[in-house]
Coordinates of C-alpha atoms and ligand atoms in Angstrom, one line a residue:
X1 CA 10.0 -91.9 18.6
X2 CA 8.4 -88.3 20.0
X3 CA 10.4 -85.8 21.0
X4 CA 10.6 -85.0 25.0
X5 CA 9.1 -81.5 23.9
X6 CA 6.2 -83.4 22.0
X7 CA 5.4 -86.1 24.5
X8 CA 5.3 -83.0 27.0
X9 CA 3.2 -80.7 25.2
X10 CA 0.4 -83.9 24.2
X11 CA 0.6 -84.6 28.0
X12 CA -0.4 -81.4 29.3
X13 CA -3.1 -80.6 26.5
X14 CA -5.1 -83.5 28.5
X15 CA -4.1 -82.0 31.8
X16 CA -6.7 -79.4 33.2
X17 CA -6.2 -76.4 35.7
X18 CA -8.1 -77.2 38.7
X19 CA -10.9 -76.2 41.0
X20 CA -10.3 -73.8 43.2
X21 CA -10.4 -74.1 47.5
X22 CA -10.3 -72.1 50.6
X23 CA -7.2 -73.2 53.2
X24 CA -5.7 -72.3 55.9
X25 CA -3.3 -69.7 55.1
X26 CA 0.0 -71.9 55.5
X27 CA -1.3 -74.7 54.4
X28 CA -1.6 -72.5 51.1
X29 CA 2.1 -72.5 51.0
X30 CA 3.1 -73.5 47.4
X31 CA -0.4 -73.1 45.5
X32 CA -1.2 -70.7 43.4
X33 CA -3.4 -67.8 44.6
X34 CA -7.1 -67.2 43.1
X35 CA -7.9 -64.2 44.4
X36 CA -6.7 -60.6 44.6
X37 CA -6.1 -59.5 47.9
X38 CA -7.0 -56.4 49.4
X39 CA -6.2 -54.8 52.5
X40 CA -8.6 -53.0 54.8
X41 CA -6.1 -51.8 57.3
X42 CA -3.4 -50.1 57.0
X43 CA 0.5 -51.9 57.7
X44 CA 1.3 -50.4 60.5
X45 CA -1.9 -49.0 61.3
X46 CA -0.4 -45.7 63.4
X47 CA 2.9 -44.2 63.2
X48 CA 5.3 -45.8 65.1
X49 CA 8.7 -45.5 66.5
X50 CA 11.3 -47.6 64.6
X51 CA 14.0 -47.6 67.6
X52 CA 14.1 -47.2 71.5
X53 CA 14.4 -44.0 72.7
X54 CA 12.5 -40.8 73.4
X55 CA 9.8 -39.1 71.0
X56 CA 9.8 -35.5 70.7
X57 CA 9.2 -32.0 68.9
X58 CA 12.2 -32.0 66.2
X59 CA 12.4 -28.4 66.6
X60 CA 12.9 -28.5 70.3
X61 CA 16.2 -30.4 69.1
X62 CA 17.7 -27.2 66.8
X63 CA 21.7 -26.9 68.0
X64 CA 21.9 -30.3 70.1
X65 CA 24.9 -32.0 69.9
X66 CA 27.0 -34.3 72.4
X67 CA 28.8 -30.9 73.7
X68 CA 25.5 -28.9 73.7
X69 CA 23.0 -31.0 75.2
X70 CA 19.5 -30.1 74.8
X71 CA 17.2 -30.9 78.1
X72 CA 14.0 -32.6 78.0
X73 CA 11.1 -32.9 80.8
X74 CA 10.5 -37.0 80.3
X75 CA 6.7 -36.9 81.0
X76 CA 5.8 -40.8 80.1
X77 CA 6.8 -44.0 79.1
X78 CA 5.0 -46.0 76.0
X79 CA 6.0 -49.9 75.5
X80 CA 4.7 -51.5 71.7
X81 CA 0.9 -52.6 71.9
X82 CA 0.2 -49.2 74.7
X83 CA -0.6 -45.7 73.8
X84 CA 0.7 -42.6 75.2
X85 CA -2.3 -39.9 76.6
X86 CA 0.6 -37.7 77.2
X87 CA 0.9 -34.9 74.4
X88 CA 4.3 -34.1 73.5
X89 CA 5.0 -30.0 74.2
X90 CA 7.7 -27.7 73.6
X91 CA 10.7 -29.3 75.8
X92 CA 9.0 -32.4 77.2
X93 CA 9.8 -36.2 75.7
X94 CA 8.4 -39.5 76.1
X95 CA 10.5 -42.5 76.5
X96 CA 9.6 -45.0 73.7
X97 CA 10.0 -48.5 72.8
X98 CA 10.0 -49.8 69.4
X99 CA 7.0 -50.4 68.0
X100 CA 5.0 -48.1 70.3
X101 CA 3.1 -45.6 68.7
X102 CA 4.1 -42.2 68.1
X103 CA 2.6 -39.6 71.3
X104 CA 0.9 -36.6 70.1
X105 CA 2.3 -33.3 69.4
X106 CA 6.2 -35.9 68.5
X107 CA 7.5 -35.6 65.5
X108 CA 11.1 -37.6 65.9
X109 CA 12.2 -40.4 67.8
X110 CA 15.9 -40.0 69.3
X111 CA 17.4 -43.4 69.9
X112 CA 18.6 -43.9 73.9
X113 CA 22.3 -44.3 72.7
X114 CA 22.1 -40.4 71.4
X115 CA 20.8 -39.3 74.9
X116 CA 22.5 -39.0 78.3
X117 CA 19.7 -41.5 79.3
X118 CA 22.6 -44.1 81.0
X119 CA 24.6 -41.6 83.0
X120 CA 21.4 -40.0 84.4
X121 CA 19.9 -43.9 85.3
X122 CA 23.7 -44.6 87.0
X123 CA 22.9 -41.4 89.1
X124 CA 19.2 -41.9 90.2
X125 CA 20.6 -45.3 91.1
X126 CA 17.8 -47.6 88.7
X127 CA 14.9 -44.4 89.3
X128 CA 13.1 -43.8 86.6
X129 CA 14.9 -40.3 85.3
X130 CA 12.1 -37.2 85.3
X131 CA 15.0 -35.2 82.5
X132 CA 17.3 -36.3 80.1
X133 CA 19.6 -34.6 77.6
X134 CA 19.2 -35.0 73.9
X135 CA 22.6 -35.0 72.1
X136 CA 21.6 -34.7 68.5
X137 CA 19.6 -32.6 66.2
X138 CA 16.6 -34.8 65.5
X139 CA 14.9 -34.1 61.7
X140 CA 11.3 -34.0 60.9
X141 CA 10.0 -38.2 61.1
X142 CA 13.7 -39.2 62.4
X143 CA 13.2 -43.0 63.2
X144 CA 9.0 -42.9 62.9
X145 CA 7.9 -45.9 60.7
X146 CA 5.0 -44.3 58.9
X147 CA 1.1 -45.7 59.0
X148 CA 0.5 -47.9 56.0
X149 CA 4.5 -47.9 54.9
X150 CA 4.5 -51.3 54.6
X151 CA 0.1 -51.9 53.1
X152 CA -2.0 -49.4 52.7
X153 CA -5.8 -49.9 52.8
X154 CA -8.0 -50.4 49.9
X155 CA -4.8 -51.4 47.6
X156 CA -4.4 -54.6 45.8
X157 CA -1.6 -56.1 47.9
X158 CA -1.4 -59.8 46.1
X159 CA -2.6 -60.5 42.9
X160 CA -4.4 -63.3 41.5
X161 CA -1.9 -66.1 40.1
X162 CA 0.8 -65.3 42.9
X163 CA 2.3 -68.5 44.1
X164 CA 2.5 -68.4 47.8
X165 CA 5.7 -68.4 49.0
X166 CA 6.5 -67.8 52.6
X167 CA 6.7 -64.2 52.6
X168 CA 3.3 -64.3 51.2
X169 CA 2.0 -66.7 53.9
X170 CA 3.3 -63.2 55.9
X171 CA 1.9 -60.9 53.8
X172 CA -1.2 -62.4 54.4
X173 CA -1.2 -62.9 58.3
X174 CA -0.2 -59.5 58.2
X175 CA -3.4 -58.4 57.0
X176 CA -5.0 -60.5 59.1
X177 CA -6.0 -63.4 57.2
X178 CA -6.4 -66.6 58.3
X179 CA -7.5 -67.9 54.9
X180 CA -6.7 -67.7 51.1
X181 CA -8.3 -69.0 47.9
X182 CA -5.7 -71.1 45.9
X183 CA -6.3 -74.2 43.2
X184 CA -6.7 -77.2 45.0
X185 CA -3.9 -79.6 45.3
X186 CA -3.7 -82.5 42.9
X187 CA -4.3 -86.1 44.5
X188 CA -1.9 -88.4 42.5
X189 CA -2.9 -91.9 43.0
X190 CA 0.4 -94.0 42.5
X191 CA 0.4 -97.8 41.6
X192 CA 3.6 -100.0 41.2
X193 CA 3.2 -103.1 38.8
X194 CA 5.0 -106.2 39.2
X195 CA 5.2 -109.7 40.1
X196 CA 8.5 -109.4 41.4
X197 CA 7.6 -106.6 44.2
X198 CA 7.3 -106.4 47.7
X199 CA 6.2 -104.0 50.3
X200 CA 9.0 -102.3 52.7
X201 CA 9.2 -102.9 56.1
X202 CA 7.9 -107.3 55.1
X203 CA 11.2 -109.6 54.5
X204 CA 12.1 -110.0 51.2
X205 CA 11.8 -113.6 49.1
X206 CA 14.3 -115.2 47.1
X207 CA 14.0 -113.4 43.6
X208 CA 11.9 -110.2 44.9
X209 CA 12.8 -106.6 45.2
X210 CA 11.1 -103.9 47.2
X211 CA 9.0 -101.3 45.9
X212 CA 10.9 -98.2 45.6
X213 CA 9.2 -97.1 42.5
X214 CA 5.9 -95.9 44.9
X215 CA 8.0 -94.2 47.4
X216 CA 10.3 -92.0 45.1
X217 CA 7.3 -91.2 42.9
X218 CA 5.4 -90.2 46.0
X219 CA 7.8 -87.9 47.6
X220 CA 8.1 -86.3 44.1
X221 CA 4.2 -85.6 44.1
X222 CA 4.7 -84.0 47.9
X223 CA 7.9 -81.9 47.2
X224 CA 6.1 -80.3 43.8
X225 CA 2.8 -79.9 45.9
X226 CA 1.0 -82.5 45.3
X227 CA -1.3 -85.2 47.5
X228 CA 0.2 -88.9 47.1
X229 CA -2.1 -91.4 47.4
X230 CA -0.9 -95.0 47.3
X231 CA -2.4 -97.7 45.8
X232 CA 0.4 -100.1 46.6
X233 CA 1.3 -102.7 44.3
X234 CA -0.6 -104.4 41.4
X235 CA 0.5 -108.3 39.9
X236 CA 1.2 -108.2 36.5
X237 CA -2.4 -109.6 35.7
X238 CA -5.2 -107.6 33.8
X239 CA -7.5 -108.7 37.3
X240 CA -5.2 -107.5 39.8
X241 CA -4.1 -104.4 37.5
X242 CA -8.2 -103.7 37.3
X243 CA -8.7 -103.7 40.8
X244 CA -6.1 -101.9 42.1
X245 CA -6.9 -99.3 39.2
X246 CA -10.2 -98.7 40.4
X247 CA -9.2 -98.0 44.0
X248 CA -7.2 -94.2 42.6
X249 CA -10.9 -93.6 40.1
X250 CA -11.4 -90.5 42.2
X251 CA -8.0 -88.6 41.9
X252 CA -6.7 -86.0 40.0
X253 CA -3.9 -88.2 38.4
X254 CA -2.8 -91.7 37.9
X255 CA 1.0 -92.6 38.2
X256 CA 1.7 -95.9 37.5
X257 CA 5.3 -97.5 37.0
X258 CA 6.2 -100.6 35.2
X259 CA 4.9 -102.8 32.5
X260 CA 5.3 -100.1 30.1
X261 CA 8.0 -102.0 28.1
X262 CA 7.4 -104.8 25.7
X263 CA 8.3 -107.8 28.1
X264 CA 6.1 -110.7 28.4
X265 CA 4.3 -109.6 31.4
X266 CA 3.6 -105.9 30.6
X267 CA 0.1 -105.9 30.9
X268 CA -0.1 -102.6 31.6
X269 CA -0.6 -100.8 28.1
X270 CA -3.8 -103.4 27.3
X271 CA -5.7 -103.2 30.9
X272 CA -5.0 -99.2 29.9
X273 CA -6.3 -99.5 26.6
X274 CA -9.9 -101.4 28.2
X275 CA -9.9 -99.3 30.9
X276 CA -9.9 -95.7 28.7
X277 CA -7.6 -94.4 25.7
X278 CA -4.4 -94.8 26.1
X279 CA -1.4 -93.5 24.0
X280 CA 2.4 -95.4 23.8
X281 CA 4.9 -93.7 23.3
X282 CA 8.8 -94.3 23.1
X283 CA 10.2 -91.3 23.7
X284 CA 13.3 -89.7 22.2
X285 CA 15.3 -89.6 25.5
X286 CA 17.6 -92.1 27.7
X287 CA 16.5 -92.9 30.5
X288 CA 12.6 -93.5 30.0
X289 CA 12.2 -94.3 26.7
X290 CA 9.2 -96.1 27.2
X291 CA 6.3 -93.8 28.1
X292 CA 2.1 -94.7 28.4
X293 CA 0.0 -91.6 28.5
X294 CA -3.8 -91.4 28.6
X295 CA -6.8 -91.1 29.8
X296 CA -8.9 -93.7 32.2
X297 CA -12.4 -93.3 32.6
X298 CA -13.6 -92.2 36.0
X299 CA -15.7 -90.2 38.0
X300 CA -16.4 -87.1 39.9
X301 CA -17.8 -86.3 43.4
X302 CA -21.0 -86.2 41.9
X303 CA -20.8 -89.4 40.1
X304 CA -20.8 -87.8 36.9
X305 CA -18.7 -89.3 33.9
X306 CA -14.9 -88.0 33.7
X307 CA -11.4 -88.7 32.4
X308 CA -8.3 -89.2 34.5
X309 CA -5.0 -88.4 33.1
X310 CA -2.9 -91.0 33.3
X311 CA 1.1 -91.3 33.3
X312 CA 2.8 -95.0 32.8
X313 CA 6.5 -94.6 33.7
X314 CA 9.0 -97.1 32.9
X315 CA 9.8 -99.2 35.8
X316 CA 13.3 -98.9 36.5
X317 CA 13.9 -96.7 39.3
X318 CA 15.8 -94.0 37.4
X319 CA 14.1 -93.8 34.6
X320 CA 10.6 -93.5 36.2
X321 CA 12.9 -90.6 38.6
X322 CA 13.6 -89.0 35.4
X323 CA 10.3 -89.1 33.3
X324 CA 8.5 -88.0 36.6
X325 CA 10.6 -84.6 36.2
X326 CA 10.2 -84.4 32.7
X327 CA 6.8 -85.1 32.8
X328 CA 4.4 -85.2 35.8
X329 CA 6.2 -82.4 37.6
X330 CA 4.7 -79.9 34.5
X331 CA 1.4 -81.7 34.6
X332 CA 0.9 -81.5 39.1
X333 CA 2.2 -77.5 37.9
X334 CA -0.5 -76.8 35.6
X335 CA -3.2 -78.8 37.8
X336 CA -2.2 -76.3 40.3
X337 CA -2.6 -73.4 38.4
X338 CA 1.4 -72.7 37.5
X339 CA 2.3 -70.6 35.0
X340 CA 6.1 -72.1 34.6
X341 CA 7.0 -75.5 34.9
X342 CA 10.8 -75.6 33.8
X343 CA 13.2 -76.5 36.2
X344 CA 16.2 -74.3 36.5
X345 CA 19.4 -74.6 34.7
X346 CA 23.0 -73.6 33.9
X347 CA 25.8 -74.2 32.2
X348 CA 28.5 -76.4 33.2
X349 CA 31.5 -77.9 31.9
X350 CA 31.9 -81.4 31.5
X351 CA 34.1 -83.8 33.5
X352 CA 33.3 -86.9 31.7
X353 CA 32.8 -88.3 28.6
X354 CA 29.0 -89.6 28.1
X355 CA 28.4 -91.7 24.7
X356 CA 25.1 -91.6 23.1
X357 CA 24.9 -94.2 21.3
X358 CA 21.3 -94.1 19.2
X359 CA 20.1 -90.5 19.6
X360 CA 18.0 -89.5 22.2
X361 CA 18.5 -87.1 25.0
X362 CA 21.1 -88.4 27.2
X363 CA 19.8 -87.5 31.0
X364 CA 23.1 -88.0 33.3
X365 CA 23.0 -87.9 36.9
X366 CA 25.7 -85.3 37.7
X367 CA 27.5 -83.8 40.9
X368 CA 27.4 -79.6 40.1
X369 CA 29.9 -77.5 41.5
X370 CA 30.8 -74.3 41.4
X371 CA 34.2 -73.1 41.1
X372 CA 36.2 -69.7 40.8
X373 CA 32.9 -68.7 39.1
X374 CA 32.1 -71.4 36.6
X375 CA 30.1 -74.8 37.4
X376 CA 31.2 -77.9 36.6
X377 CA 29.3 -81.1 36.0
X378 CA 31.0 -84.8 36.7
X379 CA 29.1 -87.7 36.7
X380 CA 27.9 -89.7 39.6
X381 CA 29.4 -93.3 38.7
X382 CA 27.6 -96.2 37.1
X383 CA 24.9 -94.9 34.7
X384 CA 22.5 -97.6 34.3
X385 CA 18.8 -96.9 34.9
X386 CA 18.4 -99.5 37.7
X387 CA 21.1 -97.5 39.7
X388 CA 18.8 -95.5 41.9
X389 CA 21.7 -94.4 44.0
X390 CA 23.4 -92.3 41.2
X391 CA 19.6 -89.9 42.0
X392 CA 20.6 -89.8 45.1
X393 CA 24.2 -88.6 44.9
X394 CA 23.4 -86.5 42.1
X395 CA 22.4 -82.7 42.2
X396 CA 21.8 -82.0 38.9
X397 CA 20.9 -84.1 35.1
X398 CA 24.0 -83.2 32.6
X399 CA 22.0 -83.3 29.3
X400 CA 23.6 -84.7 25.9
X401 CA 21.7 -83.3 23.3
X402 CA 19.9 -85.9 20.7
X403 CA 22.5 -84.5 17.7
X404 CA 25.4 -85.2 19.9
X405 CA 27.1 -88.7 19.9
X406 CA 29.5 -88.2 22.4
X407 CA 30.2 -85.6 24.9
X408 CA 33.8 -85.2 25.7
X409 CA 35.9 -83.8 28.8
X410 CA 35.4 -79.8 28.7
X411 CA 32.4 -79.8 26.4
X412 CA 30.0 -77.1 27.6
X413 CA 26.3 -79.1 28.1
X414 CA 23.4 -78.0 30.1
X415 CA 22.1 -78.9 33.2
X416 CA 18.4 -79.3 34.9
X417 CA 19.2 -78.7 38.5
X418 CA 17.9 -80.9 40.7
X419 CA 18.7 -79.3 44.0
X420 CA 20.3 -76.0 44.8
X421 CA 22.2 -76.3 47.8
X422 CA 25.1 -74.1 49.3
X423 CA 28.0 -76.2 47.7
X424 CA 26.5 -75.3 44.0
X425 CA 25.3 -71.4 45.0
Ligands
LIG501 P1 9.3 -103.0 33.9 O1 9.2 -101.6 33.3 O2 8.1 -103.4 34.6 O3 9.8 -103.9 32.9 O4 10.5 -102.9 35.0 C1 11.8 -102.5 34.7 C2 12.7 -102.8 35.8 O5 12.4 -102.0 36.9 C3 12.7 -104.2 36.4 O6 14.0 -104.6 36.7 C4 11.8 -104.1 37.6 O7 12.1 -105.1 38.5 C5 12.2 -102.7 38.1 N1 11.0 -102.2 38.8 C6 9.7 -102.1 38.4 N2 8.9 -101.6 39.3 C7 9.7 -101.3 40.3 C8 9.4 -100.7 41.6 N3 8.2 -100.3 41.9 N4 10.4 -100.6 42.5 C9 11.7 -101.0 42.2 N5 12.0 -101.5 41.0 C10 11.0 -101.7 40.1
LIG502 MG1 7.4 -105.1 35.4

C-alpha cells in the first residue's frame, strides 16, 4: 500500500499545466490568469467628488461654521457622467453629485448636509437656489476622489498566475476589458462501469441501482472548474469498456468509477492496461483503497499521438466522493494552472469514537461546528462507503491518522473542510 501523499504526488507528475485561452472576462472566473495586466487609463480617470454637495475654493471656506455661515454664489449644477464649463471663483460653488467631476478652479467638495441647502430649497418653494451658506471649514481635496486612486496608467494592476476571483472579474471591467488570458479549463470525460447501473430519470429493474457515481463526479469537476463531459455508463465487458472509452479520447482527463477492485467482473484494470499503461494502486486510506492511475493513449486536435491521464476511482459512492478530493481535485488544479491544491482545514475536537482497524487514513464524514471559539467535529451516522448520504450531511472529513487505532471522545484530529458555511464561520 502507497501512501495518500505518494499516490498524489505519482498522480500529478503525469498531470500537465495546460494551454492557454482567451474568454470572456466572467467566464474567466476561477482560472488562473496568463497574463500581466496593464492599465492604460487611469481609475477614475478625473478627480471626482466623493459625496453630494457643492465644490468650491477651500479657502473661500476659512472661519465657516454652523453659527458663521459662509455665502456662496451657486453658479451650476454637474450630475456623474457631465462636466462643469463653469470655473469655480472666489465665492461662487457648484452643486455636485457624486461621481461628477471636479469644476475648475474647486478644490473641496462640501457635502449638502453641511450647507443651508434644505432651508433655502423650503423657501424658494422647489426653485433651484442661486446662494447657499457653507457651514464648515472645508480643507484642501475635502471629499474629492483623486484621478488614478484606485489604477493608475501604465502600472501592472494583475499579475500573471492571479486566480480570478470576482473582484478581479471587476478589476478587469474596470479597466475596460472584455477579455483575459487564463489556462484553459480541463474537459473531464467521466465513465461509470457496471452491469448493475442504470440511467436517472429510466425506471429501475429488479437488482439495478442508478448511476450516481457520474453525477457526483461531475458536479465535482464543475465546482473545482472543470468541463464534465459524460460518457454515460460502460457494461463490465472489455467491448463495451473499449467503446465507451474511445468516445472521452479527446479530453483532458479520464474519470472513470468502478471495477477497480478485485471482483469477478472488474474489467477495468485489463481494458486499462491494453488501452495505455496503467498503474494499481491500493492506497493507504479508508475510504478508496482501491485506486487505478495511468495513462490511455489518445490524441490531440491535430491528430497527433498523446497521453491521457487517467483516474479509476473505486465505485462505491463515498469512496469515489473521497478519492475525487484527494485526488482529481489537485490534478483539475494543476491542469488549470494552480499553484495550491490543499483544501482548507482546522482543528476540531472529536465527538465520537472512530476505530481504525488496519492502518490507513481514516476519512469520516463529519458535521463541524463552531462553538464559544473552538470547532467541534461529530460524525454524520452510519459510516459505510455505500452511504452516500453521510457526504451529503457532512461539512467536513474528521481524519484518523494511519498511526492511530482509535480516536476517542475529545481527541484533537484534523479536518479537510468540505464547505464553509455560516454555521462553521
Ligand atoms: P465496484 O468498485 O465496481 O466493485 O463497485 C463497488 C460498489 O459501488 C458496488 O456496490 C456498486 O454497485 C457501486 N457502484 C459502482 N458504480 C456506481 C455508480 N456509478 N453509481 C452508484 N453506485 C455505484
Ligand atoms: Mg462494478
Amino acid at each position: 500500500m502507497i501512501s495518500v501523499e505518494e499516490a498524489l504526488e505519482k498522480l500529478l507528475s503525469n498531470v500537465e499545466v495546460l494551454a492557454k485561452e482567451e474568454v470572456a472576462v466572467l467566464d474567466s472566473l476561477g482560472q488562473v490568469l496568463v497574463e500581466d495586466v496593464y492599465s492604460d487609463i487611469d481609475v477614475p480617470p478625473l478627480d471626482n467628488s466623493a459625496m453630494d454637495g457643492y465644490a468650491v475654493r477651500s479657502s473661500d471656506t476659512l472661519g465657516a461654521g454652523p453659527q458663521s455661515p459662509r455665502l456662496f454664489r451657486v453658479i451650476d449644477t454637474v450630475a456623474a457622467g457631465s462636466i462643469s464649463e463653469s470655473e469655480v471663483t472666489a465665492g461662487t460653488a457648484v452643486r455636485i453629485m457624486t461621481g461628477a467631476p471636479v469644476p475648475n478652479g474647486a478644490d473641496a467638495v462640501v457635502r449638502f448636509e453641511d450647507t443651508d441647502e434644505v432651508s433655502r430649497q423650503e423657501i424658494s418653494g422647489g426653485k433651484p437656489i442661486t446662494e447657499v451658506g457653507i457651514l464648515c471649514e472645508a480643507g484642501v481635496g475635502l471629499n474629492i476622489r483623486q484621478a488614478g486612486e484606485d489604477i493608475r496608467r501604465g502600472f501592472r494592476i494583475l499579475a500573471e498566475g492571479t486566480v480570478i476571483r470576482p473582484a478581479e472579474v471587476g478589476v478587469l471591467a474596470s479597466l475596460g476589458r472584455n477579455k483575459a488570458t487564463v489556462i484553459s479549463r480541463p474537459v473531464v470525460a467521466i465513465l461509470s462501469t457496471g452491469n448493475e447501473l442504470v440511467e436517472v430519470g429510466q425506471p429501475l429493474p429488479t437488482g439495478k441501482i442508478y448511476n450516481s457515481n457520474s453525477y457526483s463526479v461531475a458536479a465535482l469537476v464543475r465546482r473545482y472548474g472543470g468541463i464534465p463531459r459524460m460518457l454515460g455508463i460502460a457494461l463490465d465487458s472489455e467491448d463495451s469498456l473499449v467503446e465507451a472509452l474511445r468516445r472521452g479520447l479527446d479530453a483532458d482527463m479520464l474519470i472513470t468509477s468502478g471495477g477497480v477492485s478485485v471482483g469477478d467482473y472488474d474489467v477495468v484494470k485489463d481494458v486499462l492496461a491494453k488501452e495505455g499503461e496503467i498503474g494499481f494502486w491500493t492506497v493507504r486510506m479508508k475510504p478508496g483503497k482501491p485506486l487505478a492511475f495511468g495513462t490511455i493513449r489518445g490524441v490531440d486536435k491535430q491528430g497527433a499521438p498523446r497521453r491521457i491521464p487517467h483516474l479509476g476511482l473505486p465505485g462505491n459512492p463515498v469512496s469515489s466522493m473521497v478519492t475525487f478530493e484527494m485526488f482529481a481535485r489537485p490534478a483539475i488544479f494543476k491542469m488549470m494552472g494552480k499553484k495550491n491544491w490543499a483544501k482548507p482545514t482546522v482543528e476540531a475536537v472529536l465527538e465520537d469514537g472512530i476505530v481504525n482497524t488496519d492502518g490507513r487514513r481514516v476519512f469520516t464524514r463529519a458535521i463541524i461546528e463552531k462553538r464559544e471559539g473552538r470547532y467541534f467535529a461529530r460524525l454524520t451516522g452510519p459510516q459505510g462507503s455505500g452511504v452516500l448520504t453521510s457526504m451529503s450531511q457532512a461539512n467536513g472529513l474528521a481524519i484518523v491518522p494511519e498511526d492511530w487505532a482509535e480516536a476517542r471522545p475529545g481527541d484533537i484530529v484534523r479536518v479537510l473542510m468540505l464547505d464553509w458555511n455560516e454555521e462553521v464561520i
